[in-house]
Amino acid sequence: MKPSRWPDWLDDVWAKSADKGAGNNPESLAQHTWDVLARLADYIELRPELPTQLGKPYLWNVLFWAAFLHDFGKALPDFQMMLRRQGERWKHRHEVFSLAFVEWISATLTREEHQWLIAAIVSHHKDAHEIESDYPPPDGDDEDVLAVHLRQMDLTTVRGLWRWINECSSDWITTLGLVNQVRDLPLLDEARAVAEIEQNGAMHIRKRLKQYRRLVQSLDEQAQTLLVPTLALRGHLINADHSASAHVGRMQKAALNASTILASRNLTWEQLFEHQRKAGETDGSVLLTAPTGSGKTEAALLWASRQAQNGTLPRLFYALPYQASMNAMLLRLQESFGREQVGLQHGRALLAMYRMLMEREYDSKQAAKQARWARNLAELNFQSVRVFSPYQMLKGMYRLKGYEAMLSDYHNAAFIFDEIHAYEVKRLALILKAIEYLRRHYYARFMVMSATFPSLIKKWLREALDSPAEISATSETFQKFQRHRLKLLPGELLFDSNLEQIAKTARAGKSVLVVCNLVDRAQTAFRELQARLTKDRVRVELLHGRFNMRDRSVKEQLIRDATGSTSQNRRPIVLVATQVVEVSLDIDLDTIFTDPAPLEALVQRFGRINRRRKQTDLAPVYVYCQPCD
């Protein structure tokens, strides 16, 4: 897509040097600006009602014109010479010089619109304190450095920039489909416009910087009434600018509809459990309680499709507590929505995606390139579905680098939280406060689901989500998914007699899960069982959170091959693990011997036993009564 009107008379004015442009070619100012506006149009299409929600009906109009003007300062000769490697690194901020051109379109803007337009332009790279530090008011009678640089600007270029707005802006608004969101602004006549830059440009910049400082000061005084809208202002322009610079192309939308989701799992609506159907019919936030194996993931995706029924679901985020579970969910969601539509965000996402690509028969060079690209798309907030750690979300709460762009992508989004009980209590408190904040100020909706909800966590969730709908599987479904018979054993797991009982069960051809609460206990149990079972040729594996990513991935793959619910190579194995096994791995063993633990944790551990209900009778699950030291 390209507009019919194009400022080819400005093709020799660059925005990007050859090493930064598409295809390693220089990129013109007009081309980069068009790409930014096109990506902004994508974001506007995702959230057309956002200006009304924020109480700032002019938001998209201001952002369009800010994006149009944001790089005009790059037209200065010194900046152009730098891009062509013909001059030294330019020590000034091009966005500050772009403020000189605001005068051209400001006649019909309200005071607030004017202020917001200035803020969007000047803040799209640097924070306010850096701009103020670099551009304090000039001292005494010294000549303003801004005026010195503006006088160097070729007036032919200035006339070309004016002609660009005059002849192209209306066509660009139409081509981008923004007629209902953006209005044409009257432009100063050419002679006066050129004169304002030549004679008063520095004065206009100083005036705009003063207005910007006043807006920043008002943020401290008015808190949330201005904070969320101004974060949206800056965040959307940063997202559009960065996406354009990365040449990601037009933003695609995942097929968030029930028919696509059901087809990807070979299901029909009639085959669903009642709690799955209810989830697919519920608007707004919800708490879901359903047994392991009863299709909570499908229920969550059907809920998400319901939120998207009117086309107002710009993003879907799926939050899980462990990296292994996130990696597995990435593959699961790619089956439903396609590889390009689903991103992964956690501390080792790059390595995880590289390993996945290597398993798909990419060579190492191709896998590394594709993994970096996928990571970059996630960091650009580009994919419509993302699997992530809640700690990624907390970056926005702590205002870490890029938080404005991140938070902007949370407006009107849907979040699925699985196994929320797995977090340490202080971290859980942070997550719950972040959920409440996004629900109140970002119109976000949440599904929180688990096989077991501790009553206290459920109370906190009700408060954070303001009395969400609650869905529970029927008693018949819980009955149907009863898979275990609890047996309490005396003593503690590491007693010699108890280890021998575990070894005896393994010798009988059973796949056995042994869960210890501490890593050192798991290591001891592993050594003891390996010593007992080596001569019987029974495989014993150890899994805990201290293994590096490579070794853990190898172990998890071996365990899935031996015990996976759908594996064609199932074979007896003894898996000694810590609580990392409570969630994530889709494995199905015959029985478990475990240290005592809170009921919710035990239920999650039991979820790895008789997972697909293949045993003719209830599977025995053994819990030792004596707490470990």
XYZ file of C-alpha atoms in Angstrom:
629
model
C 0.000 0.000 0.000
C 1.342 3.405 -0.993
C -0.443 6.756 -1.408
C -1.005 8.284 -4.815
C 0.633 11.543 -3.726
C 4.338 11.220 -2.925
C 6.960 13.945 -2.203
C 9.565 12.665 -4.649
C 11.151 16.117 -4.574
C 12.412 15.157 -1.079
C 13.892 11.773 -1.983
C 17.407 13.057 -1.282
C 16.466 13.975 2.307
C 17.247 10.898 4.376
C 15.887 9.588 7.655
C 18.085 6.471 7.830
C 21.610 5.755 6.681
C 22.282 2.776 4.436
C 23.096 0.423 7.329
C 19.759 1.204 9.002
C 17.496 1.313 5.955
C 15.558 -1.537 4.404
C 17.765 -3.791 2.303
C 20.852 -1.854 3.462
C 19.795 1.121 1.360
C 19.363 4.707 2.563
C 15.798 5.445 3.624
C 14.210 8.766 2.764
C 12.470 10.932 5.335
C 9.208 10.557 3.439
C 9.469 6.748 3.309
C 10.214 6.410 7.026
C 7.415 8.823 7.907
C 4.968 6.863 5.764
C 6.000 3.622 7.466
C 5.511 5.174 10.921
C 2.068 6.463 9.947
C 1.123 3.061 8.521
C 2.096 1.317 11.757
C 0.227 3.974 13.756
C -2.826 3.260 11.602
C -2.493 -0.421 12.584
C -2.610 0.516 16.269
C -5.571 2.831 15.690
C -7.405 -0.040 13.999
C -6.744 -2.223 17.059
C -8.164 0.324 19.518
C -10.493 2.745 17.706
C -12.361 3.647 20.919
C -9.293 4.351 23.042
C -9.498 8.190 22.808
C -13.056 8.071 24.159
C -12.085 5.669 26.935
C -9.240 7.951 27.995
C -11.331 11.103 27.764
C -8.999 12.543 25.109
C -11.030 12.483 21.856
C -8.217 14.158 19.916
C -5.629 11.463 20.714
C -5.404 9.837 17.264
C -5.460 13.206 15.487
C -2.610 14.521 17.621
C -0.601 11.317 17.159
C -1.003 11.380 13.380
C 0.370 14.908 13.105
C 3.089 14.210 15.655
C 4.181 11.200 13.592
C 4.106 13.314 10.422
C 6.374 15.973 11.915
C 8.444 13.916 14.380
C 11.559 13.635 12.180
C 11.464 16.964 10.303
C 14.512 18.029 12.316
C 16.533 15.389 10.459
C 16.455 17.645 7.402
C 19.138 19.893 8.927
C 22.391 19.808 6.899
C 24.621 18.513 9.712
C 22.286 15.601 10.348
C 22.145 14.742 6.646
C 25.942 14.811 6.423
C 26.155 12.471 9.417
C 23.795 9.981 7.739
C 26.001 10.055 4.637
C 29.144 9.517 6.734
C 30.396 12.903 5.551
C 30.412 14.587 8.922
C 30.920 13.988 12.609
C 28.283 12.592 14.928
C 25.640 15.276 15.414
C 25.418 16.289 19.055
C 21.868 17.633 19.005
C 18.396 16.087 19.164
C 16.586 16.096 15.841
C 13.198 15.864 17.599
C 13.853 19.185 19.341
C 14.431 20.881 15.984
C 11.241 19.257 14.663
C 9.333 21.489 17.103
C 10.065 24.501 14.901
C 7.624 23.148 12.303
C 4.656 22.812 14.683
C 3.858 26.470 14.005
C 2.823 25.548 10.452
C -0.247 23.528 11.562
C -1.128 24.974 14.971
C -3.735 27.577 14.035
C -6.845 25.502 14.823
C -5.426 23.320 17.590
C -6.689 23.859 21.118
C -4.167 24.704 23.821
C -4.245 21.125 25.117
C -3.957 19.581 21.637
C -1.027 21.855 20.936
C 0.651 20.820 24.178
C 0.125 17.125 23.508
C 1.398 17.386 19.932
C 4.593 18.974 21.225
C 4.975 16.315 23.935
C 4.595 13.442 21.469
C 7.234 14.843 19.119
C 9.863 15.824 21.670
C 9.536 12.707 23.858
C 9.658 9.952 21.238
C 13.324 9.207 22.016
C 14.428 10.825 25.275
C 12.849 11.400 28.683
C 11.862 14.895 29.773
C 14.753 15.379 32.192
C 17.280 14.599 29.426
C 15.699 17.116 27.046
C 15.624 19.779 29.759
C 19.245 19.070 30.674
C 20.419 19.295 27.044
C 18.375 22.395 26.149
C 18.228 24.848 29.058
C 17.272 28.458 28.260
C 20.210 30.386 26.703
C 22.324 32.522 29.016
C 22.332 36.307 28.709
C 23.111 37.716 25.298
C 24.744 34.557 23.945
C 23.405 33.542 20.569
C 20.978 30.645 20.823
C 22.621 27.458 19.504
C 19.246 26.451 18.050
C 19.201 29.543 15.852
C 22.749 28.829 14.648
C 21.759 25.409 13.338
C 18.417 26.490 11.887
C 20.103 29.215 9.824
C 22.119 26.501 8.085
C 18.975 24.853 6.742
C 18.508 25.085 2.984
C 15.353 27.077 2.261
C 14.668 24.879 -0.748
C 14.382 21.952 1.659
C 12.114 23.974 3.944
C 9.827 24.741 0.966
C 9.895 21.038 0.069
C 8.743 20.070 3.551
C 5.915 22.606 3.370
C 4.886 21.314 -0.056
C 4.887 17.753 1.308
C 2.295 18.625 3.959
C 0.310 20.810 1.595
C 0.058 18.335 -1.278
C 0.215 14.920 0.420
C -1.265 14.955 3.923
C -4.907 14.746 2.875
C -4.238 11.858 0.494
C -2.219 10.016 3.144
C -5.049 10.332 5.683
C -7.455 8.836 3.154
C -5.133 6.059 2.015
C -4.524 4.976 5.620
C -8.260 4.847 6.316
C -8.063 7.520 9.002
C -10.666 9.982 7.745
C -12.818 9.445 10.850
C -9.905 9.764 13.285
C -7.715 12.493 11.751
C -8.665 15.885 10.394
C -6.866 18.068 7.871
C -5.257 21.061 9.535
C -4.987 24.449 7.848
C -1.418 25.237 6.843
C 0.378 28.572 6.892
C 0.930 29.901 3.410
C 4.308 28.995 1.956
C 6.007 32.395 2.267
C 5.047 32.856 5.900
C 5.880 29.236 6.763
C 9.412 29.587 5.370
C 9.877 32.942 7.087
C 8.818 31.505 10.467
C 11.545 28.861 10.249
C 14.177 31.249 8.942
C 13.483 34.144 11.300
C 11.681 32.714 14.345
C 12.437 28.990 14.359
C 14.577 29.021 17.514
C 12.038 31.156 19.339
C 9.264 28.682 18.445
C 11.355 25.760 19.710
C 12.026 27.514 23.027
C 8.341 28.292 23.398
C 7.401 24.645 22.695
C 9.973 23.346 25.164
C 8.475 25.603 27.827
C 4.996 24.223 27.081
C 6.393 20.693 27.321
C 7.897 21.420 30.745
C 4.526 22.678 31.962
C 2.807 19.479 30.809
C 5.396 17.330 32.581
C 4.917 19.327 35.783
C 1.143 18.916 35.564
C 1.551 15.126 35.447
C 2.955 15.199 38.971
C 0.022 17.289 40.134
C -2.897 15.414 38.504
C -1.741 11.796 38.820
C -3.862 9.197 36.982
C -6.168 11.678 35.236
C -3.293 12.575 32.917
C -0.754 9.823 33.493
C -2.474 6.985 31.619
C -3.422 9.131 28.578
C 0.061 10.648 28.272
C 1.641 7.199 28.557
C -0.636 6.123 25.707
C 0.465 9.180 23.715
C 4.160 8.440 24.045
C 3.819 4.665 23.975
C 1.894 4.528 20.710
C 4.327 6.799 18.886
C 7.305 4.800 20.178
C 5.666 1.528 19.116
C 4.879 2.907 15.661
C 8.339 4.440 15.207
C 10.234 1.352 16.356
C 8.087 -1.006 14.281
C 8.620 1.153 11.213
C 12.384 1.271 11.800
C 12.419 -2.532 12.094
C 10.485 -2.836 8.798
C 8.085 -5.370 10.271
C 5.332 -4.734 7.755
C 1.620 -4.521 8.374
C 0.359 -5.865 11.675
C -1.664 -9.058 11.316
C -4.448 -10.184 13.640
C -4.788 -13.665 15.084
C -8.018 -15.492 14.311
C -9.506 -15.179 17.778
C -12.793 -16.893 17.055
C -14.348 -20.019 18.503
C -14.515 -21.950 15.235
C -10.775 -21.568 14.574
C -9.885 -22.530 18.137
C -12.111 -25.610 18.103
C -10.883 -26.699 14.681
C -7.254 -26.496 15.828
C -8.090 -29.052 18.564
C -10.429 -31.214 16.432
C -13.347 -30.350 18.706
C -16.955 -29.293 18.187
C -19.056 -27.122 20.475
C -21.191 -30.147 21.372
C -18.126 -32.071 22.610
C -17.180 -29.423 25.143
C -17.648 -29.682 28.870
C -20.130 -27.298 30.449
C -17.391 -25.151 32.022
C -15.762 -24.747 28.590
C -19.025 -23.627 27.009
C -19.710 -21.209 29.868
C -16.234 -19.707 29.444
C -16.957 -19.159 25.756
C -20.173 -17.317 26.660
C -18.844 -15.055 29.435
C -17.994 -11.388 28.978
C -15.467 -9.736 31.254
C -13.119 -11.147 33.857
C -13.645 -14.644 35.222
C -12.246 -17.194 37.672
C -12.293 -20.773 36.381
C -11.930 -23.881 38.533
C -11.707 -27.182 36.680
C -9.823 -30.462 37.125
C -6.514 -31.097 35.402
C -7.034 -32.602 31.976
C -10.534 -31.173 31.517
C -9.541 -28.630 28.877
C -8.833 -25.430 30.816
C -6.638 -24.125 27.985
C -9.448 -24.582 25.459
C -11.856 -22.914 27.898
C -9.495 -19.946 28.245
C -9.120 -19.514 24.493
C -12.882 -19.720 23.996
C -13.247 -17.035 26.678
C -10.739 -14.896 24.780
C -12.723 -15.376 21.562
C -15.802 -14.133 23.391
C -13.964 -10.956 24.415
C -13.086 -10.452 20.740
C -16.618 -10.865 19.434
C -17.083 -7.169 18.730
C -13.564 -6.815 17.349
C -12.198 -4.982 20.379
C -9.566 -7.482 21.537
C -6.259 -6.096 20.297
C -4.010 -8.449 22.268
C -4.089 -11.778 24.109
C -1.496 -12.519 26.804
C -1.053 -15.974 28.335
C 0.834 -15.896 31.653
C 2.455 -18.945 33.238
C 4.799 -19.353 36.218
C 7.636 -21.427 34.733
C 9.740 -21.067 31.607
C 9.186 -24.698 30.665
C 5.423 -24.233 30.750
C 5.721 -21.037 28.699
C 7.799 -22.802 26.064
C 5.258 -25.621 25.831
C 2.343 -23.164 25.622
C 4.059 -21.278 22.797
C 3.981 -24.438 20.679
C 0.384 -25.136 21.708
C -0.855 -21.666 20.723
C 1.098 -21.675 17.478
C -1.009 -24.662 16.480
C -4.126 -22.506 16.834
C -2.921 -19.137 15.569
C 0.210 -19.755 13.462
C 3.880 -19.261 14.247
C 4.049 -15.615 13.201
C 1.182 -14.577 15.459
C 2.461 -15.948 18.780
C 5.409 -14.490 20.685
C 7.359 -15.599 23.743
C 8.621 -13.296 26.497
C 10.715 -14.495 29.396
C 14.343 -14.224 30.501
C 15.583 -17.076 28.290
C 13.120 -16.776 25.434
C 15.826 -16.308 22.798
C 17.550 -19.561 23.723
C 14.244 -21.404 23.997
C 13.134 -20.301 20.529
C 16.547 -21.159 19.076
C 16.281 -24.712 20.409
C 12.740 -25.094 19.095
C 13.843 -23.983 15.640
C 16.793 -26.365 15.690
C 14.321 -29.178 16.393
C 12.410 -28.098 13.272
C 15.472 -28.882 11.154
C 16.742 -25.340 10.760
C 20.499 -25.094 10.580
C 22.174 -23.161 13.395
C 22.559 -19.951 11.387
C 18.935 -19.920 10.237
C 17.691 -20.817 13.725
C 19.700 -18.005 15.324
C 18.410 -15.479 12.788
C 14.771 -16.541 13.138
C 14.977 -16.662 16.948
C 16.376 -13.111 17.095
C 13.644 -11.910 14.743
C 10.924 -13.549 16.857
C 12.398 -11.997 20.015
C 12.531 -8.582 18.336
C 8.876 -8.855 17.293
C 7.918 -9.565 20.901
C 9.975 -6.622 22.146
C 8.286 -4.437 19.535
C 4.883 -5.492 20.940
C 4.033 -6.716 17.458
C 2.476 -10.186 17.791
C -1.200 -10.344 18.640
C -0.785 -13.320 21.001
C 2.031 -13.557 23.528
C 3.037 -16.148 26.104
C 4.859 -14.404 28.892
C 5.979 -14.324 32.470
C 4.044 -11.954 34.755
C 7.429 -10.456 35.611
C 7.444 -8.980 32.099
C 4.209 -7.224 32.990
C 5.721 -5.936 36.236
C 8.391 -4.084 34.227
C 5.671 -1.619 33.295
C 4.727 -1.108 36.929
C 8.342 -0.310 37.830
C 8.810 1.976 34.812
C 11.724 0.078 33.357
C 13.011 1.000 29.904
C 10.291 0.907 27.265
C 7.466 0.762 29.782
C 5.303 3.318 27.948
C 5.253 1.209 24.782
C 4.618 -1.938 26.822
C 1.726 -0.447 28.774
C 0.204 0.991 25.607
C -0.100 -2.556 24.307
C -2.127 -3.588 27.374
C -5.093 -1.299 26.646
C -8.247 -3.431 26.191
C -6.179 -6.628 26.173
C -7.227 -10.044 27.500
C -4.965 -11.854 29.970
C -5.054 -15.548 30.840
C -3.316 -16.519 34.103
C -2.743 -20.209 34.721
C -1.612 -21.702 38.047
C -1.477 -18.383 39.865
C -0.996 -20.175 43.184
C 2.558 -21.121 42.123
C 4.078 -17.702 42.923
C 5.826 -16.798 46.144
C 3.497 -14.655 48.253
C 5.328 -11.309 47.870
C 5.530 -11.729 44.116
C 1.905 -12.787 44.027
C 0.977 -9.557 45.819
C 2.789 -7.538 43.133
C 1.052 -9.494 40.376
C -2.372 -9.001 41.936
C -1.807 -5.247 42.245
C -0.692 -5.082 38.614
C -3.839 -6.988 37.600
C -6.000 -4.566 39.546
C -4.239 -1.544 38.031
C -4.657 -2.796 34.463
C -8.287 -3.705 35.073
C -9.075 -0.246 36.479
C -7.087 1.989 34.148
C -6.517 -0.040 30.958
C -9.879 -1.788 30.490
C -8.048 -5.122 30.584
C -9.953 -8.371 31.174
C -8.601 -11.414 32.958
C -9.273 -15.116 33.141
C -7.547 -16.724 36.110
C -7.812 -20.494 36.211
C -6.604 -23.414 38.261
C -7.511 -26.895 39.349
C -7.297 -25.609 42.919
C -7.889 -22.103 44.239
C -6.756 -21.544 47.831
C -9.578 -19.610 49.501
C -7.330 -16.680 50.437
C -6.019 -16.264 46.869
C -9.569 -16.462 45.564
C -10.586 -13.671 47.960
C -7.705 -11.490 46.755
C -8.606 -12.157 43.122
C -12.230 -11.176 43.703
C -11.031 -7.870 45.120
C -8.496 -7.232 42.350
C -10.987 -8.053 39.593
C -13.995 -6.361 41.238
C -16.262 -9.402 41.660
C -15.504 -11.356 38.480
C -17.742 -14.093 37.128
C -16.915 -17.487 38.602
C -17.115 -20.720 36.629
C -16.566 -24.158 38.059
C -16.679 -27.540 36.427
C -19.716 -29.576 37.417
C -19.555 -32.182 40.164
C -20.041 -34.793 37.446
C -16.958 -33.493 35.627
C -14.901 -33.546 38.815
C -16.180 -37.069 39.417
C -15.288 -38.079 35.870
C -11.772 -36.790 36.298
C -11.143 -38.536 39.586
C -7.993 -40.425 38.844
C -6.305 -40.966 42.195
C -6.629 -42.775 45.488
C -4.705 -41.051 48.287
C -2.582 -43.215 50.560
C -0.737 -41.768 53.545
C 2.517 -43.452 54.475
C 4.367 -43.281 57.822
C 7.828 -41.810 58.135
C 9.573 -39.673 55.553
C 10.571 -40.280 51.959
C 14.326 -40.654 52.450
C 14.047 -43.478 54.992
C 15.803 -46.534 53.618
C 12.694 -48.695 53.770
C 10.644 -46.114 51.900
C 13.251 -45.758 49.145
C 13.196 -49.531 48.773
C 9.398 -49.480 48.431
C 9.742 -46.916 45.604
C 12.397 -49.074 43.909
C 10.153 -52.149 44.236
C 7.296 -50.286 42.498
C 9.656 -49.325 39.648
C 10.888 -52.913 39.288
C 7.273 -53.950 38.751
C 7.296 -51.952 35.511
C 5.585 -48.813 36.771
C 6.541 -45.245 35.832
C 7.100 -43.524 39.156
C 7.220 -39.834 40.057
C 9.139 -38.954 43.214
C 8.712 -35.343 44.412
C 10.900 -33.732 47.060
C 10.396 -30.244 48.455
C 14.091 -29.310 48.345
C 16.751 -29.706 45.676
C 19.253 -31.394 47.993
C 16.632 -33.954 49.038
C 15.832 -34.638 45.385
C 19.530 -35.121 44.656
C 19.840 -37.578 47.553
C 16.744 -39.525 46.477
C 18.052 -39.668 42.902
C 21.429 -41.086 43.956
C 19.865 -43.679 46.250
C 17.304 -44.858 43.709
C 19.822 -44.929 40.886
C 22.083 -47.139 42.986
C 19.194 -49.523 43.690
C 17.814 -49.665 40.138
C 20.869 -49.596 37.860
C 21.229 -53.376 37.893
C 17.523 -53.664 37.021
C 18.033 -51.386 33.997
C 15.374 -48.960 35.185
C 16.000 -45.407 33.992
C 16.150 -42.794 36.777
C 16.071 -39.098 35.894
C 16.475 -35.969 38.025
C 14.703 -32.664 37.322
C 14.926 -29.432 39.303
C 15.208 -25.703 38.698
C 18.994 -25.446 38.977
C 19.790 -27.179 35.704
C 20.838 -24.874 32.884
C 18.456 -24.361 29.982
C 20.219 -26.781 27.640
C 20.371 -29.679 30.102
C 16.840 -29.063 31.332
C 15.476 -29.054 27.775
C 17.181 -32.372 27.036
C 15.804 -33.895 30.239
C 12.285 -32.623 29.631
C 12.283 -34.021 26.107
C 13.451 -37.425 27.368
C 10.761 -37.396 30.068
C 8.055 -36.426 27.567
C 9.130 -39.227 25.239
C 8.925 -41.781 28.064
C 5.793 -40.549 29.842
C 4.023 -38.029 27.592
C 0.258 -38.391 27.355
C 0.390 -38.881 23.583
C 3.898 -40.316 23.237
C 4.310 -43.382 21.003
C 7.446 -44.472 22.895
C 6.150 -44.745 26.457
C 8.359 -46.805 28.746
C 8.873 -47.213 32.513
C 10.927 -44.511 34.185
C 11.559 -43.058 37.639
C 11.460 -39.263 37.662
C 12.807 -37.565 40.784
C 11.807 -33.902 40.809
C 11.144 -30.846 42.906
C 7.984 -28.742 42.664
C 8.983 -27.661 39.136
C 6.947 -30.676 38.047
C 3.742 -29.277 39.570
C 2.888 -27.377 36.394
C 3.896 -27.252 32.750
C 4.990 -30.727 31.671
C 2.368 -32.778 29.851
C 3.469 -36.102 31.358
C 1.502 -39.102 32.547
C 3.061 -41.470 35.102
C 1.547 -44.419 36.944
C 2.075 -43.373 40.555
C 3.751 -40.821 42.832
C 5.635 -40.819 46.135
C 5.927 -37.312 47.564
C 7.073 -35.267 50.514
C 4.163 -33.679 52.426
C 3.095 -30.289 51.043
C 0.086 -27.927 51.102
C -3.016 -29.473 49.594
C -2.967 -27.215 46.523
C 0.615 -28.241 45.714
C -0.199 -31.928 46.214
C -3.141 -31.701 43.826
C -0.855 -30.189 41.179
C 1.688 -32.980 41.688
C -1.061 -35.584 41.426
C -2.013 -33.984 38.116
C 1.001 -35.709 36.515
C -0.408 -39.150 37.466
C -2.948 -41.073 35.354
C -3.398 -37.815 33.454
C -5.302 -39.359 30.558
C -7.228 -41.801 32.761
C -5.824 -44.832 30.973
C -5.617 -46.940 34.148
C -8.629 -49.162 34.776
C -8.700 -48.261 38.479
C -7.846 -45.150 40.460
C -4.085 -44.603 40.524
C -2.484 -44.736 43.980
C -0.773 -41.520 45.090
C 1.452 -41.801 48.157
C 2.190 -38.958 50.584
C 4.619 -39.406 53.470
C 3.345 -38.038 56.758
C 6.571 -36.937 58.390
C 7.735 -33.421 57.398
C 11.278 -33.247 56.101
C 13.907 -31.397 58.132
